[in-house]
Amino acid sequence: MDARLTAEQEEVRRTLREVLVKRCGPDDLRAAARSPEGHDRALWETLAQQLGLPGLALPERYGGIGCSVTELALACEESGRALAPTPLFATAALAAPLILALGGEAQRAALLPRLASGELTAALAVPGAGLATALALVDDNRGDWAGDGRAGGVQARRADGGWRLYGQAAQVLDGHSAGLLVVAAHTGGFARSRTLLFLVRAEAAGMVRARQTALDATRPQARIELRDVRAELLGGEDADVAAALAATGDAAAAVLAVEAVGAADRALERTVEHVRTREQFGRPIGSFQAVKHRLADVYVGVRAARSAAYYAAWAAGTGAERVGGLALAQALEALRTAASEGIQLHGGIGFTWEHDAHLSFKRAAGDELLFGPVHRLRAHAADTARLFDAGEVRV
């Protein structure tokens, strides 16, 4: 692995940072989060149509740029620094890779160019609150997380030469505004139950979408209710959906890890700026040894998390190995620590709910609720690597 960024990758970061600095101030973020879509539509059009971010990791034959997961991760690092509320992660890191991996040629040709251009946004909907399990980040995703053919979850049945879905999915990222939903559902009854993925259009009759109050308002979520909704099967019935979800989950975890590193880096910068100007006993508090030590620990944690996240993104792009979950655990921990120390070192003002430091803290806590917690990410990585087989640590 060459850890140096190419000229093109540096250009992606520089250009995107210039745009986000101008368009994602604290007031802009809060206004976008309060909007019905949960994001700034004009900013999304800029990111999609002028910069081509949704198509970064899609092949050129489907309207994408033909880059790898690494470039998408670098773009998300900048959006993470700004905590920008956009449908980029849900569309480009979760839904589009599944359509590319499992979709038939007609489905790919019809959907991927629209996703790459930003004309269409998409979201992955899984039953209940099992997103991390469905993506094989905290558990084996070949279990009964989608309902196992019994009551609950999302069920699919054949009807009128097509498919109908019935059930509910919670915690669907950008699900209230997405033009297309990729829904995981069980079919085949109890004896032959299996999980398949289905495409549901936003205008489908019988679907009810409601935006939920989320801890992190910059990461909007929705509850999706499906009441005998017509759906289109993604790919064929013999598709290995669990494997596709696991591969997508590893790449998405790497992207999310790099995004979290960006947020942690900005939280650290904000805290350093504050301690340089805030004075106690006639001197900046940043000159006190105890404060220096705390910030040095945060800095080391962020740098280590960046190294792990960059490696995970590179590995996901090359197929070398799957370490996205482990990198995500380290990145979320670094972000949580950076945000917590930022609140502490901002003093009384840092503890007010309206302070910008809480945006980073909510992002850390919200992402861990969706994709963690950290200890389960690490435990599953250890189990997958069979680290503690036979009661001994394998080296």
CSV table of C-alpha atoms in Angstrom, one decimal:
chain,number,residue,atom,x,y,z
A,1,MET,CA,0.0,0.0,0.0
A,2,ASP,CA,1.3,3.5,-1.0
A,3,ALA,CA,0.1,5.8,1.8
A,4,ARG,CA,0.7,8.9,-0.3
A,5,LEU,CA,-2.3,10.5,-1.9
A,6,THR,CA,-2.2,11.1,-5.7
A,7,ALA,CA,-2.6,14.5,-7.3
A,8,GLU,CA,-6.2,13.6,-8.3
A,9,GLN,CA,-7.0,12.5,-4.7
A,10,GLU,CA,-5.6,15.7,-3.3
A,11,GLU,CA,-7.6,17.7,-5.8
A,12,VAL,CA,-10.8,16.0,-4.7
A,13,ARG,CA,-10.1,16.9,-1.1
A,14,ARG,CA,-9.1,20.5,-1.8
A,15,THR,CA,-12.0,21.3,-4.1
A,16,LEU,CA,-14.6,19.7,-1.8
A,17,ARG,CA,-13.2,21.4,1.3
A,18,GLU,CA,-13.4,24.8,-0.4
A,19,VAL,CA,-17.1,24.2,-1.2
A,20,LEU,CA,-18.0,22.9,2.2
A,21,VAL,CA,-16.3,25.6,4.1
A,22,LYS,CA,-18.4,28.2,2.3
A,23,ARG,CA,-21.7,26.3,2.5
A,24,CYS,CA,-21.6,24.4,5.8
A,25,GLY,CA,-21.3,26.9,8.6
A,26,PRO,CA,-23.0,26.0,11.9
A,27,ASP,CA,-26.1,28.0,11.0
A,28,ASP,CA,-26.3,26.4,7.6
A,29,LEU,CA,-26.0,22.9,9.1
A,30,ARG,CA,-28.9,23.5,11.5
A,31,ALA,CA,-31.1,25.0,8.8
A,32,ALA,CA,-30.4,22.1,6.5
A,33,ALA,CA,-31.2,19.6,9.3
A,34,ARG,CA,-34.5,21.3,10.0
A,35,SER,CA,-35.6,21.3,6.3
A,36,PRO,CA,-38.1,18.6,5.2
A,37,GLU,CA,-35.4,16.7,3.2
A,38,GLY,CA,-32.9,16.9,6.1
A,39,HIS,CA,-30.3,18.3,3.8
A,40,ASP,CA,-29.5,21.4,1.7
A,41,ARG,CA,-30.9,20.5,-1.8
A,42,ALA,CA,-28.8,23.2,-3.5
A,43,LEU,CA,-25.6,21.9,-1.9
A,44,TRP,CA,-26.5,18.3,-2.9
A,45,GLU,CA,-26.9,19.5,-6.5
A,46,THR,CA,-23.5,21.1,-6.4
A,47,LEU,CA,-21.8,18.0,-4.9
A,48,ALA,CA,-23.5,15.7,-7.4
A,49,GLN,CA,-23.7,17.6,-10.6
A,50,GLN,CA,-20.6,19.7,-10.5
A,51,LEU,CA,-18.3,17.5,-8.5
A,52,GLY,CA,-19.7,14.0,-9.3
A,53,LEU,CA,-19.4,12.6,-5.8
A,54,PRO,CA,-22.2,10.0,-6.0
A,55,GLY,CA,-20.5,8.4,-9.0
A,56,LEU,CA,-17.0,8.4,-7.7
A,57,ALA,CA,-16.9,4.7,-7.1
A,58,LEU,CA,-19.2,3.6,-10.0
A,59,PRO,CA,-17.9,2.4,-13.4
A,60,GLU,CA,-17.8,4.8,-16.2
A,61,ARG,CA,-20.1,2.6,-18.3
A,62,TYR,CA,-22.9,3.4,-15.8
A,63,GLY,CA,-22.2,7.2,-15.7
A,64,GLY,CA,-19.7,7.1,-12.9
A,65,ILE,CA,-16.1,8.4,-12.6
A,66,GLY,CA,-14.6,4.9,-12.3
A,67,CYS,CA,-12.5,5.6,-9.1
A,68,SER,CA,-12.3,3.3,-6.1
A,69,VAL,CA,-13.7,3.2,-2.6
A,70,THR,CA,-10.6,5.3,-1.5
A,71,GLU,CA,-11.8,8.3,-3.5
A,72,LEU,CA,-15.3,8.1,-2.1
A,73,ALA,CA,-13.8,7.8,1.4
A,74,LEU,CA,-11.7,10.9,0.9
A,75,ALA,CA,-14.8,12.8,-0.2
A,76,CYS,CA,-16.6,11.6,2.9
A,77,GLU,CA,-13.7,12.7,5.1
A,78,GLU,CA,-14.3,16.3,4.0
A,79,SER,CA,-18.1,16.0,4.4
A,80,GLY,CA,-17.3,14.5,7.9
A,81,ARG,CA,-15.1,17.5,8.7
A,82,ALA,CA,-18.1,19.8,7.9
A,83,LEU,CA,-20.7,17.4,9.4
A,84,ALA,CA,-22.5,18.1,6.1
A,85,PRO,CA,-26.0,16.5,6.0
A,86,THR,CA,-26.2,15.0,2.6
A,87,PRO,CA,-27.5,11.7,1.1
A,88,LEU,CA,-24.0,10.8,-0.1
A,89,PHE,CA,-23.3,8.0,2.3
A,90,ALA,CA,-26.7,6.3,2.0
A,91,THR,CA,-26.7,6.6,-1.8
A,92,ALA,CA,-23.1,6.0,-2.8
A,93,ALA,CA,-21.8,3.7,0.0
A,94,LEU,CA,-24.9,1.6,0.8
A,95,ALA,CA,-27.5,1.4,-2.0
A,96,ALA,CA,-25.5,1.9,-5.2
A,97,PRO,CA,-22.9,-0.9,-4.5
A,98,LEU,CA,-25.7,-3.4,-3.9
A,99,ILE,CA,-27.4,-2.5,-7.2
A,100,LEU,CA,-24.1,-2.8,-8.9
A,101,ALA,CA,-23.3,-6.2,-7.3
A,102,LEU,CA,-26.7,-7.9,-7.6
A,103,GLY,CA,-28.7,-6.0,-10.2
A,104,GLY,CA,-29.4,-7.3,-13.6
A,105,GLU,CA,-28.0,-5.4,-16.6
A,106,ALA,CA,-31.3,-3.7,-17.3
A,107,GLN,CA,-31.6,-2.6,-13.6
A,108,ARG,CA,-28.0,-1.3,-13.6
A,109,ALA,CA,-28.4,0.6,-16.8
A,110,ALA,CA,-31.7,2.2,-15.6
A,111,LEU,CA,-30.7,3.2,-12.1
A,112,LEU,CA,-26.9,3.6,-11.7
A,113,PRO,CA,-26.5,6.6,-14.2
A,114,ARG,CA,-29.3,8.4,-12.3
A,115,LEU,CA,-27.6,7.7,-9.0
A,116,ALA,CA,-24.2,8.8,-10.3
A,117,SER,CA,-25.6,12.1,-11.4
A,118,GLY,CA,-27.5,12.8,-8.2
A,119,GLU,CA,-30.8,12.9,-10.0
A,120,LEU,CA,-31.9,10.0,-7.9
A,121,THR,CA,-31.0,9.2,-4.3
A,122,ALA,CA,-31.4,5.8,-2.6
A,123,ALA,CA,-31.5,4.3,0.8
A,124,LEU,CA,-31.0,0.8,2.2
A,125,ALA,CA,-33.9,-0.3,4.4
A,126,VAL,CA,-33.5,-3.4,6.6
A,127,PRO,CA,-36.1,-4.7,9.1
A,128,GLY,CA,-36.2,-3.3,12.6
A,129,ALA,CA,-33.0,-1.7,13.8
A,130,GLY,CA,-30.6,-4.3,12.4
A,131,LEU,CA,-28.5,-2.3,10.0
A,132,ALA,CA,-25.2,-3.2,11.6
A,133,THR,CA,-26.2,-6.9,11.6
A,134,ALA,CA,-27.4,-6.8,8.0
A,135,LEU,CA,-24.1,-5.4,6.9
A,136,ALA,CA,-22.2,-8.1,8.9
A,137,LEU,CA,-20.5,-5.6,11.1
A,138,VAL,CA,-21.5,-6.8,14.5
A,139,ASP,CA,-22.8,-10.3,13.8
A,140,ASP,CA,-23.2,-13.0,11.1
A,141,ASN,CA,-25.8,-11.7,8.7
A,142,ARG,CA,-27.0,-15.2,7.6
A,143,GLY,CA,-29.3,-15.4,10.7
A,144,ASP,CA,-32.9,-14.3,11.2
A,145,TRP,CA,-32.4,-10.5,11.3
A,146,ALA,CA,-34.9,-10.0,8.4
A,147,GLY,CA,-37.7,-11.9,10.1
A,148,ASP,CA,-36.8,-15.6,9.3
A,149,GLY,CA,-40.2,-16.1,7.7
A,150,ARG,CA,-42.1,-15.6,10.9
A,151,ALA,CA,-44.2,-12.6,12.1
A,152,GLY,CA,-42.2,-9.4,12.1
A,153,GLY,CA,-39.5,-8.0,9.9
A,154,VAL,CA,-40.3,-7.5,6.2
A,155,GLN,CA,-42.0,-10.3,4.3
A,156,ALA,CA,-42.1,-10.7,0.5
A,157,ARG,CA,-44.7,-12.8,-1.4
A,158,ARG,CA,-45.5,-13.4,-5.0
A,159,ALA,CA,-48.6,-11.8,-6.4
A,160,ASP,CA,-49.9,-10.9,-9.8
A,161,GLY,CA,-46.7,-12.0,-11.5
A,162,GLY,CA,-44.6,-9.8,-9.2
A,163,TRP,CA,-43.7,-9.3,-5.6
A,164,ARG,CA,-45.5,-7.6,-2.7
A,165,LEU,CA,-43.8,-6.5,0.6
A,166,TYR,CA,-45.3,-6.2,4.0
A,167,GLY,CA,-43.6,-5.1,7.2
A,168,GLN,CA,-41.6,-2.3,8.7
A,169,ALA,CA,-38.0,-1.0,8.7
A,170,ALA,CA,-36.7,1.5,11.2
A,171,GLN,CA,-33.5,3.7,11.3
A,172,VAL,CA,-33.4,4.0,7.5
A,173,LEU,CA,-30.7,6.6,6.6
A,174,ASP,CA,-32.3,9.3,4.4
A,175,GLY,CA,-35.2,7.0,3.9
A,176,HIS,CA,-37.8,9.8,4.1
A,177,SER,CA,-36.4,11.6,1.1
A,178,ALA,CA,-34.8,8.9,-1.1
A,179,GLY,CA,-36.3,8.3,-4.5
A,180,LEU,CA,-35.5,4.6,-4.4
A,181,LEU,CA,-35.4,2.1,-1.5
A,182,VAL,CA,-33.4,-1.1,-1.5
A,183,VAL,CA,-35.4,-3.2,0.9
A,184,ALA,CA,-34.2,-6.5,2.5
A,185,ALA,CA,-37.1,-8.9,3.0
A,186,HIS,CA,-37.6,-12.6,3.7
A,187,THR,CA,-39.5,-14.9,1.4
A,188,GLY,CA,-40.2,-18.6,1.0
A,189,GLY,CA,-42.1,-19.2,4.2
A,190,PHE,CA,-40.7,-20.8,7.4
A,191,ALA,CA,-39.3,-23.9,5.8
A,192,ARG,CA,-37.4,-22.3,2.9
A,193,SER,CA,-36.9,-18.8,4.2
A,194,ARG,CA,-34.2,-16.7,2.6
A,195,THR,CA,-33.4,-13.0,2.4
A,196,LEU,CA,-33.7,-11.1,-0.9
A,197,LEU,CA,-33.4,-7.5,-1.9
A,198,PHE,CA,-36.2,-5.6,-3.6
A,199,LEU,CA,-36.4,-2.2,-5.2
A,200,VAL,CA,-39.3,0.1,-4.1
A,201,ARG,CA,-39.9,3.5,-5.8
A,202,ALA,CA,-40.8,6.5,-3.7
A,203,GLU,CA,-44.2,6.8,-5.2
A,204,ALA,CA,-45.2,3.2,-4.5
A,205,ALA,CA,-48.8,2.8,-3.2
A,206,GLY,CA,-49.1,1.4,0.3
A,207,MET,CA,-45.7,2.7,1.6
A,208,VAL,CA,-45.7,5.2,4.5
A,209,ARG,CA,-42.5,7.0,5.3
A,210,ALA,CA,-42.0,9.1,8.5
A,211,ARG,CA,-38.9,11.0,9.5
A,212,GLN,CA,-37.8,10.1,13.0
A,213,THR,CA,-36.3,12.3,15.6
A,214,ALA,CA,-32.6,11.2,15.7
A,215,LEU,CA,-29.9,12.0,18.2
A,216,ASP,CA,-27.8,13.3,15.3
A,217,ALA,CA,-30.0,15.7,13.2
A,218,THR,CA,-27.3,15.9,10.5
A,219,ARG,CA,-27.8,12.1,9.9
A,220,PRO,CA,-31.6,12.0,9.2
A,221,GLN,CA,-33.4,8.7,9.6
A,222,ALA,CA,-36.9,7.4,8.8
A,223,ARG,CA,-39.3,4.7,9.6
A,224,ILE,CA,-40.7,2.8,6.6
A,225,GLU,CA,-44.0,1.0,6.7
A,226,LEU,CA,-44.8,-1.3,3.8
A,227,ARG,CA,-48.4,-2.4,3.4
A,228,ASP,CA,-48.8,-4.8,0.5
A,229,VAL,CA,-46.3,-2.6,-1.6
A,230,ARG,CA,-45.4,-3.7,-5.1
A,231,ALA,CA,-41.7,-4.2,-5.4
A,232,GLU,CA,-39.1,-5.4,-8.0
A,233,LEU,CA,-36.7,-8.1,-7.2
A,234,LEU,CA,-33.1,-7.0,-7.3
A,235,GLY,CA,-31.2,-9.5,-9.4
A,236,GLY,CA,-32.2,-13.1,-9.3
A,237,GLU,CA,-33.7,-15.4,-6.6
A,238,ASP,CA,-30.4,-17.4,-6.4
A,239,ALA,CA,-28.3,-14.3,-5.5
A,240,ASP,CA,-26.1,-14.6,-2.5
A,241,VAL,CA,-27.5,-11.5,-0.7
A,242,ALA,CA,-25.7,-12.1,2.6
A,243,ALA,CA,-22.3,-12.1,0.9
A,244,ALA,CA,-23.2,-8.9,-1.1
A,245,LEU,CA,-24.4,-7.2,2.1
A,246,ALA,CA,-21.2,-8.2,3.9
A,247,ALA,CA,-19.0,-6.9,1.1
A,248,THR,CA,-20.9,-3.7,1.0
A,249,GLY,CA,-20.9,-3.4,4.8
A,250,ASP,CA,-17.1,-3.7,4.9
A,251,ALA,CA,-16.6,-1.0,2.3
A,252,ALA,CA,-19.2,1.2,3.9
A,253,ALA,CA,-17.6,0.8,7.3
A,254,ALA,CA,-14.2,1.9,5.8
A,255,VAL,CA,-15.9,5.0,4.2
A,256,LEU,CA,-17.7,5.8,7.5
A,257,ALA,CA,-14.4,5.4,9.4
A,258,VAL,CA,-12.6,7.9,7.2
A,259,GLU,CA,-15.6,10.2,7.6
A,260,ALA,CA,-15.5,9.9,11.4
A,261,VAL,CA,-11.7,10.7,11.3
A,262,GLY,CA,-12.5,13.9,9.4
A,263,ALA,CA,-15.1,14.9,12.1
A,264,ALA,CA,-12.6,14.0,14.8
A,265,ASP,CA,-9.8,16.1,13.2
A,266,ARG,CA,-12.1,19.1,13.0
A,267,ALA,CA,-13.3,18.7,16.6
A,268,LEU,CA,-9.6,18.7,17.7
A,269,GLU,CA,-8.8,21.7,15.6
A,270,ARG,CA,-11.7,23.6,17.1
A,271,THR,CA,-10.6,22.8,20.6
A,272,VAL,CA,-7.0,23.8,19.9
A,273,GLU,CA,-8.2,27.1,18.6
A,274,HIS,CA,-10.2,27.7,21.7
A,275,VAL,CA,-7.5,26.8,24.3
A,276,ARG,CA,-5.1,29.2,22.5
A,277,THR,CA,-7.4,32.1,23.2
A,278,ARG,CA,-9.2,31.3,26.4
A,279,GLU,CA,-7.3,32.6,29.4
A,280,GLN,CA,-7.1,31.5,33.1
A,281,PHE,CA,-4.8,33.1,35.7
A,282,GLY,CA,-3.6,35.5,33.1
A,283,ARG,CA,-2.4,33.0,30.5
A,284,PRO,CA,-4.0,30.8,27.8
A,285,ILE,CA,-5.2,27.5,29.1
A,286,GLY,CA,-3.4,25.8,26.2
A,287,SER,CA,-0.1,26.6,27.9
A,288,PHE,CA,-0.9,24.4,30.9
A,289,GLN,CA,0.8,21.0,30.8
A,290,ALA,CA,-2.3,19.1,31.7
A,291,VAL,CA,-4.2,20.5,28.8
A,292,LYS,CA,-1.3,19.8,26.5
A,293,HIS,CA,-1.2,16.2,27.6
A,294,ARG,CA,-4.9,15.7,27.0
A,295,LEU,CA,-4.8,17.2,23.5
A,296,ALA,CA,-1.7,15.2,22.7
A,297,ASP,CA,-3.6,12.0,23.5
A,298,VAL,CA,-6.5,13.1,21.3
A,299,TYR,CA,-4.0,13.9,18.5
A,300,VAL,CA,-2.4,10.5,18.7
A,301,GLY,CA,-5.8,8.8,18.7
A,302,VAL,CA,-7.0,10.7,15.6
A,303,ARG,CA,-3.7,10.0,13.7
A,304,ALA,CA,-3.9,6.3,14.5
A,305,ALA,CA,-7.5,6.1,13.5
A,306,ARG,CA,-6.7,7.9,10.2
A,307,SER,CA,-4.0,5.3,9.4
A,308,ALA,CA,-6.4,2.4,10.1
A,309,ALA,CA,-9.3,4.0,8.2
A,310,TYR,CA,-7.1,4.8,5.1
A,311,TYR,CA,-5.8,1.2,5.1
A,312,ALA,CA,-9.4,-0.2,5.4
A,313,ALA,CA,-10.5,2.0,2.4
A,314,TRP,CA,-7.6,0.8,0.4
A,315,ALA,CA,-8.2,-2.8,1.3
A,316,ALA,CA,-11.9,-2.5,0.4
A,317,GLY,CA,-11.0,-1.1,-3.0
A,318,THR,CA,-8.4,-3.8,-3.8
A,319,GLY,CA,-10.1,-6.7,-2.1
A,320,ALA,CA,-7.0,-7.4,0.0
A,321,GLU,CA,-8.9,-8.1,3.2
A,322,ARG,CA,-12.0,-7.0,5.1
A,323,VAL,CA,-11.0,-4.8,8.0
A,324,GLY,CA,-13.6,-2.0,7.7
A,325,GLY,CA,-15.4,-2.9,11.0
A,326,LEU,CA,-12.2,-2.8,13.0
A,327,ALA,CA,-11.2,0.5,11.5
A,328,LEU,CA,-14.7,1.9,12.2
A,329,ALA,CA,-14.4,0.9,15.8
A,330,GLN,CA,-11.1,2.8,16.2
A,331,ALA,CA,-12.4,5.9,14.3
A,332,LEU,CA,-15.7,6.1,16.3
A,333,GLU,CA,-13.7,5.9,19.5
A,334,ALA,CA,-11.4,8.6,18.3
A,335,LEU,CA,-14.3,10.8,17.4
A,336,ARG,CA,-16.1,10.2,20.7
A,337,THR,CA,-12.9,11.1,22.6
A,338,ALA,CA,-12.2,14.2,20.5
A,339,ALA,CA,-15.7,15.4,20.9
A,340,SER,CA,-15.8,14.7,24.6
A,341,GLU,CA,-12.5,16.4,25.3
A,342,GLY,CA,-13.7,19.4,23.2
A,343,ILE,CA,-16.7,19.8,25.4
A,344,GLN,CA,-14.7,19.6,28.5
A,345,LEU,CA,-12.0,22.0,27.5
A,346,HIS,CA,-14.5,24.6,26.2
A,347,GLY,CA,-15.5,24.9,29.8
A,348,GLY,CA,-19.0,26.1,30.7
A,349,ILE,CA,-19.9,27.2,27.2
A,350,GLY,CA,-19.0,23.8,25.9
A,351,PHE,CA,-21.7,22.2,28.0
A,352,THR,CA,-24.5,24.3,26.5
A,353,TRP,CA,-26.5,22.1,24.1
A,354,GLU,CA,-26.4,24.7,21.4
A,355,HIS,CA,-22.6,24.9,21.1
A,356,ASP,CA,-20.9,23.6,18.0
A,357,ALA,CA,-18.9,21.0,20.0
A,358,HIS,CA,-22.2,19.0,20.5
A,359,LEU,CA,-22.6,18.5,16.8
A,360,SER,CA,-19.5,16.4,16.8
A,361,PHE,CA,-20.5,14.6,20.0
A,362,LYS,CA,-24.0,13.7,18.5
A,363,ARG,CA,-22.4,12.5,15.3
A,364,ALA,CA,-20.1,10.1,17.3
A,365,ALA,CA,-23.0,8.8,19.5
A,366,GLY,CA,-25.4,8.6,16.6
A,367,ASP,CA,-23.0,6.6,14.4
A,368,GLU,CA,-22.2,4.2,17.2
A,369,LEU,CA,-25.9,3.6,17.8
A,370,LEU,CA,-26.4,2.8,14.1
A,371,PHE,CA,-23.2,0.8,13.3
A,372,GLY,CA,-21.8,-0.2,16.6
A,373,PRO,CA,-21.3,-0.2,19.5
A,374,VAL,CA,-17.5,-0.2,19.4
A,375,HIS,CA,-17.0,-3.3,21.6
A,376,ARG,CA,-19.3,-5.4,19.3
A,377,LEU,CA,-17.5,-4.2,16.2
A,378,ARG,CA,-14.2,-5.4,17.7
A,379,ALA,CA,-15.7,-8.6,19.1
A,380,HIS,CA,-17.1,-9.6,15.7
A,381,ALA,CA,-13.8,-8.8,14.0
A,382,ALA,CA,-12.1,-11.0,16.6
A,383,ASP,CA,-14.6,-13.8,16.0
A,384,THR,CA,-14.3,-13.6,12.2
A,385,ALA,CA,-10.5,-13.8,12.5
A,386,ARG,CA,-10.9,-16.7,15.0
A,387,LEU,CA,-8.6,-14.8,17.3
A,388,PHE,CA,-9.5,-16.7,20.5
A,389,ASP,CA,-10.0,-20.2,19.1
A,390,ALA,CA,-9.1,-22.9,21.6
A,391,GLY,CA,-8.8,-20.4,24.3
A,392,GLU,CA,-5.5,-19.0,23.0
A,393,VAL,CA,-4.7,-15.8,21.2
A,394,ARG,CA,-3.7,-16.5,17.6
A,395,VAL,CA,-0.8,-14.5,16.3
